[in-house]
PDB file of C-alpha atoms in Angstrom:
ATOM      1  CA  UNK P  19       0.000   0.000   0.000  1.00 42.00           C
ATOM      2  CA  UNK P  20       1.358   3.248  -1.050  1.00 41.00           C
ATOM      3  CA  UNK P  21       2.111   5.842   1.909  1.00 45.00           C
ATOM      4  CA  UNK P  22       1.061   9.471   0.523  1.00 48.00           C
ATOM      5  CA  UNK P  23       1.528  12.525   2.601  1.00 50.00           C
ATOM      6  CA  UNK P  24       1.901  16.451   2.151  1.00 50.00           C
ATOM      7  CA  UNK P  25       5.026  18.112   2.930  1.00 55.00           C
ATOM      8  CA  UNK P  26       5.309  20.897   5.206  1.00 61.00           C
ATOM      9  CA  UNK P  27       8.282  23.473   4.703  1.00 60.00           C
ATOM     10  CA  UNK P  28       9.224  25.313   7.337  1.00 62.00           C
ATOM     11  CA  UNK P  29      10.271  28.453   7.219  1.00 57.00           C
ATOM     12  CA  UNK P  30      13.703  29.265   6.142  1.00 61.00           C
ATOM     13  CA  UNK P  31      15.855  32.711   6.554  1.00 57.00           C
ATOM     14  CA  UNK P  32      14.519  35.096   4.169  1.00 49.00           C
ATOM     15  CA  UNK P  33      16.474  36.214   0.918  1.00 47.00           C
ATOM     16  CA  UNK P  34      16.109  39.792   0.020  1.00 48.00           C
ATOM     17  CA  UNK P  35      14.465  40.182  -3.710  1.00 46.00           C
ATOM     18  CA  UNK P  36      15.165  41.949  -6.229  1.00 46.00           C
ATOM     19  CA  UNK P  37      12.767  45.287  -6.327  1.00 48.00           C
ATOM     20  CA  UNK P  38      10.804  45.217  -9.718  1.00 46.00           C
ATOM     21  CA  UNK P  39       8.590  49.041 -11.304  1.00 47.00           C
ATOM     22  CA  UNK P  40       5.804  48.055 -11.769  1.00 46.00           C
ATOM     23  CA  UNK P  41       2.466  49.161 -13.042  1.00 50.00           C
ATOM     24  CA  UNK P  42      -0.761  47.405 -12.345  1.00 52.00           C
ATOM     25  CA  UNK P  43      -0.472  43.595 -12.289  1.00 53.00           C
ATOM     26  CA  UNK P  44       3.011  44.142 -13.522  1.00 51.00           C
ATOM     27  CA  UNK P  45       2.498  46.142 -16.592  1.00 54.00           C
ATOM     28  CA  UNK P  46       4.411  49.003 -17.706  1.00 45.00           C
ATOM     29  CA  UNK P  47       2.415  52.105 -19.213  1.00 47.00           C
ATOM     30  CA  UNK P  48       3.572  54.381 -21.758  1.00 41.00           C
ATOM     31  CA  UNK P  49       2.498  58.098 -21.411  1.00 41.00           C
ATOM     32  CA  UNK P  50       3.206  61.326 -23.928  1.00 40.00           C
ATOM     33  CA  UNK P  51       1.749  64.102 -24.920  1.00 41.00           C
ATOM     34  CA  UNK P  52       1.575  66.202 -27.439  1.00 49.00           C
ATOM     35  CA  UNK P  53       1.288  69.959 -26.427  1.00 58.00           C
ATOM     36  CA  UNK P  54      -1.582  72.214 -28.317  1.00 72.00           C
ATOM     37  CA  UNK P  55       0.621  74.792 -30.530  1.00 79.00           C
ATOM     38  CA  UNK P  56      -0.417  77.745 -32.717  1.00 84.00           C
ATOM     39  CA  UNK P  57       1.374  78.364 -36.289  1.00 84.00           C
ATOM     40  CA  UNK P  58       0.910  81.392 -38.030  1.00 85.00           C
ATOM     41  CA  UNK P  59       2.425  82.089 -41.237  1.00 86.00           C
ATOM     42  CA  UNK P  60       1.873  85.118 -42.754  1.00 86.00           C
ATOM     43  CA  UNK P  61       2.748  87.307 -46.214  1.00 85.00           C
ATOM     44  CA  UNK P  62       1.859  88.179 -49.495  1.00 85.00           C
ATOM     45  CA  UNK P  63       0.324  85.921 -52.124  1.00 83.00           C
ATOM     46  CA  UNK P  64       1.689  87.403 -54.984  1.00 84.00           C
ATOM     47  CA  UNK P  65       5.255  87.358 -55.543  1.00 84.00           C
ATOM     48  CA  UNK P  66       7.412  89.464 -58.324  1.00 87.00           C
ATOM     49  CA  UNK P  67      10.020  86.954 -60.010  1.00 86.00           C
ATOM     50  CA  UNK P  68      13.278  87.909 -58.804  1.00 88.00           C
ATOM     51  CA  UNK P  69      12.362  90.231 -55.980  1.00 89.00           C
ATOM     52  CA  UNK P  70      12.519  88.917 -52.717  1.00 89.00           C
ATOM     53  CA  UNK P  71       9.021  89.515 -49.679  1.00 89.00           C
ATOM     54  CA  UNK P  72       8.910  89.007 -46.314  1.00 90.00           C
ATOM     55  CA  UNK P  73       7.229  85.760 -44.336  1.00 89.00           C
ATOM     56  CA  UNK P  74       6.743  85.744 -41.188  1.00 89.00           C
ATOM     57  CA  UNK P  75       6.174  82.487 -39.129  1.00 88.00           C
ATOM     58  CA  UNK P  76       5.288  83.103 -35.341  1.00 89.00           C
ATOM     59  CA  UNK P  77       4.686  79.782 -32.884  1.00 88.00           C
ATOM     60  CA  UNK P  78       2.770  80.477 -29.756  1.00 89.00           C
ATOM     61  CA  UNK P  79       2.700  78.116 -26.964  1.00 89.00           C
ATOM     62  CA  UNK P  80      -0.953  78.945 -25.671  1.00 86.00           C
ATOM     63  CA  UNK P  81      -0.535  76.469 -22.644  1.00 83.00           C
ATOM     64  CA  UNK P  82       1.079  77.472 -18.619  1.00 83.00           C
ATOM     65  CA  UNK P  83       4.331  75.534 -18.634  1.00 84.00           C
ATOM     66  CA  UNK P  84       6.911  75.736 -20.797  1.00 87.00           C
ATOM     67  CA  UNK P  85       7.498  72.962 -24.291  1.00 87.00           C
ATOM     68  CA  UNK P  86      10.455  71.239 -24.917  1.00 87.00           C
ATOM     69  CA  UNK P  87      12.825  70.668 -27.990  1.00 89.00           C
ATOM     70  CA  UNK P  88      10.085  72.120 -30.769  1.00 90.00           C
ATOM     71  CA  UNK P  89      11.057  71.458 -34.155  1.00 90.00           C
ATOM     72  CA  UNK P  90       9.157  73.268 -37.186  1.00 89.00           C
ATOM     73  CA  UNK P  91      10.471  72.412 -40.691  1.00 89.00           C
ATOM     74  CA  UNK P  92       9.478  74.142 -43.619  1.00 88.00           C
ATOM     75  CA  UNK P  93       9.402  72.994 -47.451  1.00 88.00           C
ATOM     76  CA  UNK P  94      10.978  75.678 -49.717  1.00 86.00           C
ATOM     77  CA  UNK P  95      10.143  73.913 -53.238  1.00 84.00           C
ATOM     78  CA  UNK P  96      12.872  74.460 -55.992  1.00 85.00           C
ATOM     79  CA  UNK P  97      13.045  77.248 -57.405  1.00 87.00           C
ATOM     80  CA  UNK P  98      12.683  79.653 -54.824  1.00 89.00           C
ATOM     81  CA  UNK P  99      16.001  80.950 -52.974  1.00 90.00           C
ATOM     82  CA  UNK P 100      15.943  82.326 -48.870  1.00 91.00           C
ATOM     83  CA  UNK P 101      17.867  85.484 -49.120  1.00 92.00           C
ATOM     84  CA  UNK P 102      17.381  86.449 -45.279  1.00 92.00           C
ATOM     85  CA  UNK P 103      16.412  84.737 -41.682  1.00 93.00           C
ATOM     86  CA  UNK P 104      15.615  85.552 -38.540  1.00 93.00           C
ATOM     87  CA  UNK P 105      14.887  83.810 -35.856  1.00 94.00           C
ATOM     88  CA  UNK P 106      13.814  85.497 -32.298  1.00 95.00           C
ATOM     89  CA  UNK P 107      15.343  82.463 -30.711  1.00 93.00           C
ATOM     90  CA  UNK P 108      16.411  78.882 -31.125  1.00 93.00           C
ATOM     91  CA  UNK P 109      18.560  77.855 -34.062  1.00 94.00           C
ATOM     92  CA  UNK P 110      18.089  78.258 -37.891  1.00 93.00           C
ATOM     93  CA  UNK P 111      19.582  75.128 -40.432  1.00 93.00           C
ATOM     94  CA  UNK P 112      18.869  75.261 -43.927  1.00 90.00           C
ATOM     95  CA  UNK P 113      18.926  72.859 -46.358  1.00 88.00           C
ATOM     96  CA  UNK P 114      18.200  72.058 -49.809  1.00 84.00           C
ATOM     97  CA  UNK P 115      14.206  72.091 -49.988  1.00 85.00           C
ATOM     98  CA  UNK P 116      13.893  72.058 -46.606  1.00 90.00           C
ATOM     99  CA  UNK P 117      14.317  74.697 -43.424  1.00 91.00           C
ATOM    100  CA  UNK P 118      14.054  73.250 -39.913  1.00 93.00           C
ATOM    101  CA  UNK P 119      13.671  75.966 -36.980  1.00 94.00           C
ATOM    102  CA  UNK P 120      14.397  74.129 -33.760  1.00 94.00           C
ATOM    103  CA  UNK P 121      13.777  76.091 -30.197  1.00 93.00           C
ATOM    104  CA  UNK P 122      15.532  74.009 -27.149  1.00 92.00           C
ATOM    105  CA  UNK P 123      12.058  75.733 -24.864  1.00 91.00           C
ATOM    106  CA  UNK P 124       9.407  77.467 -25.622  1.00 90.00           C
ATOM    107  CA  UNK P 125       8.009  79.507 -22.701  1.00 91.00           C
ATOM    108  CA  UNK P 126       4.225  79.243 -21.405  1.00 88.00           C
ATOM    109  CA  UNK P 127       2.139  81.776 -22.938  1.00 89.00           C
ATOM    110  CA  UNK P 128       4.630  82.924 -25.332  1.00 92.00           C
ATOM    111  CA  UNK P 129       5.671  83.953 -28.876  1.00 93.00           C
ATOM    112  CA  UNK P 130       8.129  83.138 -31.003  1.00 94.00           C
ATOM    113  CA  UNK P 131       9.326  84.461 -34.578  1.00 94.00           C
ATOM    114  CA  UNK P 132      11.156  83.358 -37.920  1.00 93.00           C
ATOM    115  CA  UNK P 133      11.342  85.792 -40.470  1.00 93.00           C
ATOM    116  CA  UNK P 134      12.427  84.603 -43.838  1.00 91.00           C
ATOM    117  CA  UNK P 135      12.849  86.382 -47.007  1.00 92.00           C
ATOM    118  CA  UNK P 136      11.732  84.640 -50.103  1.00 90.00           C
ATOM    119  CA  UNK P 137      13.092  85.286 -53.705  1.00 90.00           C
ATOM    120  CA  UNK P 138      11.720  83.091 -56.676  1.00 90.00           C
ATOM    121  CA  UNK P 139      13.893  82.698 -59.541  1.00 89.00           C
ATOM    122  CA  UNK P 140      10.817  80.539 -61.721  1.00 88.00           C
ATOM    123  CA  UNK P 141       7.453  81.596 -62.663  1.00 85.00           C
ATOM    124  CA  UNK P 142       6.024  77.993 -61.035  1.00 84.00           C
ATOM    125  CA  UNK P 143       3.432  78.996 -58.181  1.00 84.00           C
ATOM    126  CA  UNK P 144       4.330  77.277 -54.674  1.00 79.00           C
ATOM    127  CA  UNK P 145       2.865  76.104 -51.510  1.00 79.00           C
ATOM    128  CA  UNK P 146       4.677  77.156 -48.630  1.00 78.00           C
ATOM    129  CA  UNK P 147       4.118  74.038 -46.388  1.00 82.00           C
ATOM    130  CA  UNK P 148       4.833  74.269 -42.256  1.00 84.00           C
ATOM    131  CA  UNK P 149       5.338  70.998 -40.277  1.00 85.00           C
ATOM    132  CA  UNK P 150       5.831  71.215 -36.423  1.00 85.00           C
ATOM    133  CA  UNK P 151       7.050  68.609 -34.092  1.00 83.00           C
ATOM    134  CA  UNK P 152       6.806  68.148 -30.700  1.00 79.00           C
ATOM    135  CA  UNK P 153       8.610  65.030 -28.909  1.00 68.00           C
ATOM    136  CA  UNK P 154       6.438  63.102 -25.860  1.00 59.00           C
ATOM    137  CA  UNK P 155       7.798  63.207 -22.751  1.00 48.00           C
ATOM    138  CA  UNK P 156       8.503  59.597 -22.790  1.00 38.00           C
ATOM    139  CA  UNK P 157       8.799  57.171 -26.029  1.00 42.00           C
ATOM    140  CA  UNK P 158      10.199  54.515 -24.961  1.00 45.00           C
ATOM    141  CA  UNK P 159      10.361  51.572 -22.333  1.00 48.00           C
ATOM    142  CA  UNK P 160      13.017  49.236 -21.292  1.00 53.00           C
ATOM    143  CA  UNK P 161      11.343  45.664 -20.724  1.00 62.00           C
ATOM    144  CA  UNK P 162      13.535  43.290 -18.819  1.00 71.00           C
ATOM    145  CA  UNK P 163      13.312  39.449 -18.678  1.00 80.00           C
ATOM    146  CA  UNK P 164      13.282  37.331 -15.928  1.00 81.00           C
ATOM    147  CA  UNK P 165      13.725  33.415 -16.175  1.00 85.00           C
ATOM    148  CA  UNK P 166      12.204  31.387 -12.987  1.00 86.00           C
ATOM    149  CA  UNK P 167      14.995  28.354 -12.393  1.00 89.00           C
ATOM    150  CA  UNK P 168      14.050  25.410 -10.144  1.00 89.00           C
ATOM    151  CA  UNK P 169      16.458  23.622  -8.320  1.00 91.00           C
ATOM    152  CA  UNK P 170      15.683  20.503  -6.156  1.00 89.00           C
ATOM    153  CA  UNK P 171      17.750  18.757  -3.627  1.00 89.00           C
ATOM    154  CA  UNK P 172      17.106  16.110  -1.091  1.00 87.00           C
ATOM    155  CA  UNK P 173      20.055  15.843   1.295  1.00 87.00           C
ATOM    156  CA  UNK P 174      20.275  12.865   4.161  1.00 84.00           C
ATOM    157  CA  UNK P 175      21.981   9.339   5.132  1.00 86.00           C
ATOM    158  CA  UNK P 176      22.513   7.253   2.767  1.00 83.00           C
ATOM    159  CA  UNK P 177      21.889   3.723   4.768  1.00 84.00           C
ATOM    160  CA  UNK P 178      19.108   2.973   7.534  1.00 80.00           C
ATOM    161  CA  UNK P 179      18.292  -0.386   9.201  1.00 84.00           C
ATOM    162  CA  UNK P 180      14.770  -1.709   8.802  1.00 85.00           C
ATOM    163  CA  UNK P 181      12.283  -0.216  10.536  1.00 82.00           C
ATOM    164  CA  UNK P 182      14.599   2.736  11.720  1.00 85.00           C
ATOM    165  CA  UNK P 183      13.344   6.159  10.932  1.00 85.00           C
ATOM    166  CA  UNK P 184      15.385   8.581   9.144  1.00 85.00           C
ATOM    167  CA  UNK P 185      15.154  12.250   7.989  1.00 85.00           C
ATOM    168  CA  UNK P 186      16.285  14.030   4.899  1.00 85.00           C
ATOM    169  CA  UNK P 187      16.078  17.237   3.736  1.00 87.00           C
ATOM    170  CA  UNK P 188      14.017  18.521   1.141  1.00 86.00           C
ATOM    171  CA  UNK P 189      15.245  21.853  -0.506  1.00 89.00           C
ATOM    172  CA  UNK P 190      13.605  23.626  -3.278  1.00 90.00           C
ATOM    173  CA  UNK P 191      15.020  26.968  -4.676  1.00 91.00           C
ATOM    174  CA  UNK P 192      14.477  29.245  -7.353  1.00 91.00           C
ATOM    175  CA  UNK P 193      17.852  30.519  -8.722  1.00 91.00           C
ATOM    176  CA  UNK P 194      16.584  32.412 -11.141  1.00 89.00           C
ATOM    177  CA  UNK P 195      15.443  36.347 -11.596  1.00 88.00           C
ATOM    178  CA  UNK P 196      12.166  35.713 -11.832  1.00 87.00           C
ATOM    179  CA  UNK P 197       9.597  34.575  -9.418  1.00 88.00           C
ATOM    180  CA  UNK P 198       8.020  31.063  -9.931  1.00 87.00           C
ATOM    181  CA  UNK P 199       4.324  30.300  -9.510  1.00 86.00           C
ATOM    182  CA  UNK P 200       1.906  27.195  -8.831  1.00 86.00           C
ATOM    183  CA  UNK P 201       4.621  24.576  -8.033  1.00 84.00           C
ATOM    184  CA  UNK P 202       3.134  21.265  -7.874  1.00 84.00           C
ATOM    185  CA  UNK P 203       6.119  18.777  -5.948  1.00 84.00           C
ATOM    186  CA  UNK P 204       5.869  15.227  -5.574  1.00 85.00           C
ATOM    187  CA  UNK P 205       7.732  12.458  -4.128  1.00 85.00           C
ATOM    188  CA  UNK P 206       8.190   8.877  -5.373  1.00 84.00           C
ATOM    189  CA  UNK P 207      10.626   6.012  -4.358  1.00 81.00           C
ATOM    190  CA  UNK P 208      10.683   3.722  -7.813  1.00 82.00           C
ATOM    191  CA  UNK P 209       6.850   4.244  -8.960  1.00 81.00           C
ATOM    192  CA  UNK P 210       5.536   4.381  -5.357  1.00 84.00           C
ATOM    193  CA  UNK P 211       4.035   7.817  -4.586  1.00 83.00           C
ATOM    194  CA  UNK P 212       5.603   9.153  -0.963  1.00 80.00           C
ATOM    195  CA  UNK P 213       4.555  12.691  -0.603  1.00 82.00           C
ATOM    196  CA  UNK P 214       3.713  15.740  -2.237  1.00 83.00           C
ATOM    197  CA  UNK P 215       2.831  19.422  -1.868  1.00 81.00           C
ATOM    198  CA  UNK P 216       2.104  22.283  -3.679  1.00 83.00           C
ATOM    199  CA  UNK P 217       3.688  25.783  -3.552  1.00 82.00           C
ATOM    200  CA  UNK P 218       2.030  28.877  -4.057  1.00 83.00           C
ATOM    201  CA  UNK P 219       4.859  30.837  -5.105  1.00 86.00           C
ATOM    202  CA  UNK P 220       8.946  31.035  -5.333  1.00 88.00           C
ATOM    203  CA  UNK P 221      10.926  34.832  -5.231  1.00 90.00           C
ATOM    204  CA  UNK P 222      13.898  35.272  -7.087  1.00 90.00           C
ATOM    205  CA  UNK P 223      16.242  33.676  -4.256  1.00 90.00           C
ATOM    206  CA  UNK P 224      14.184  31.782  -1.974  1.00 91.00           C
ATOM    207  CA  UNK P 225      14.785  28.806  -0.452  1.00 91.00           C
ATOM    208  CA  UNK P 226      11.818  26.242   0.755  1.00 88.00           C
ATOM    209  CA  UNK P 227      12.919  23.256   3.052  1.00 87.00           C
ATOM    210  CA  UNK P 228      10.650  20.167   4.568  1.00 83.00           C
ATOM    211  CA  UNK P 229      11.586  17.379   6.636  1.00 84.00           C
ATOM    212  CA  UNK P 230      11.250  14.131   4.677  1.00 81.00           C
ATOM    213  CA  UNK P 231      11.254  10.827   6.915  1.00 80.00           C
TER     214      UNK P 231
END
């Protein structure tokens, strides 16, 4: 007749784990947002070939704390040469086609200016497209892995007489980073069933041991 009992571990000296962020069941949450900003271009529609007119482009951060690294870029089709800028702050690159206008802060409730002169050397009519861009406050998210890793050990003497009781040592412990859940442990000499138990949980660290006799 097979002899079947539960274990019972006793408690063991505890092992400090490793502290883990976390949001909500363990989730991590990613939040930005884009700020609410005002672009005004303004200047005349009608253009002499070969004489250059002033544009103005004025960003207004309508909001009570300040915005971050703003970044406006500005198509300048072909054809159609910047003889002038000015910028009431931040920094100015041009390239071919394309302007960018990039202000490290811009200040709640205020205004800022770029004044460019235009000069078209074709007759070809043009759009004067405006793009602005604002980086979140936080685009990315590191995710880090954790592997459970069971280790079982049953330490004790290795002869007994007969009928003589003896005690070993039953040790479970999770090596690994990550904590181990619904542990179902069971004991068999040969195919006879001697004991088993189940374990709720396993931190990073932890040690469980029972008394097996």
């Amino acid at each position: 007749e097979a002899i079947e009992a539960k274990l019972s571990f006793r408690p063991t000296d505890a092992t400090e784990t490793p502290k883990q962020d976390s949001v909500a069941a363990g989730e991590f949450r990613i939040e930005g947002t884009i700020p609410h900003l005002q672009v005004v271009t303004r200047g005349p529609k009608t253009i002499i070939m070969g004489r250059d007119e002033p544009y103005t482009l004025s960003l207004t951060n309508p909001i009570e704390h300040a915005i971050e690294n703003v970044e406006v870029r500005c198509v300048i089709p072909h054809g159609v040469q910047i003889t002038e800028n000015q910028p009431t702050s931040g920094i100015f690159i041009s390239q071919p086609e394309l302007v960018t206008w990039r202000i490290p802060s811009l200040p709640a409730s205020s205004t800022e200016q770029l004044r460019l002169n235009l000069k078209p050397t074709t007759s070809q009519p043009f759009d004067l497209q405006v793009f602005v861009a604002v980086p979140s406050s936080q685009t990315d998210k590191h995710i880090r892995i954790v592997e459970p890793k069971l280790k079982v050990s049953i330490d004790g003497p290795t002869k007994g007489s007969y009928g003589e009781t003896k005690t070993w040592a039953l040790r479970v412990n999770n090596a690994g980073t990550g904590t181990v859940s619904n542990v179902d442990l069971q004991v068999f000499s040969s195919a006879t069933p001697l004991a088993k138990t189940h374990l709720n949980s396993l931190a990073p660290g932890e040690t469980r041991i029972a008394d097996l006799e």
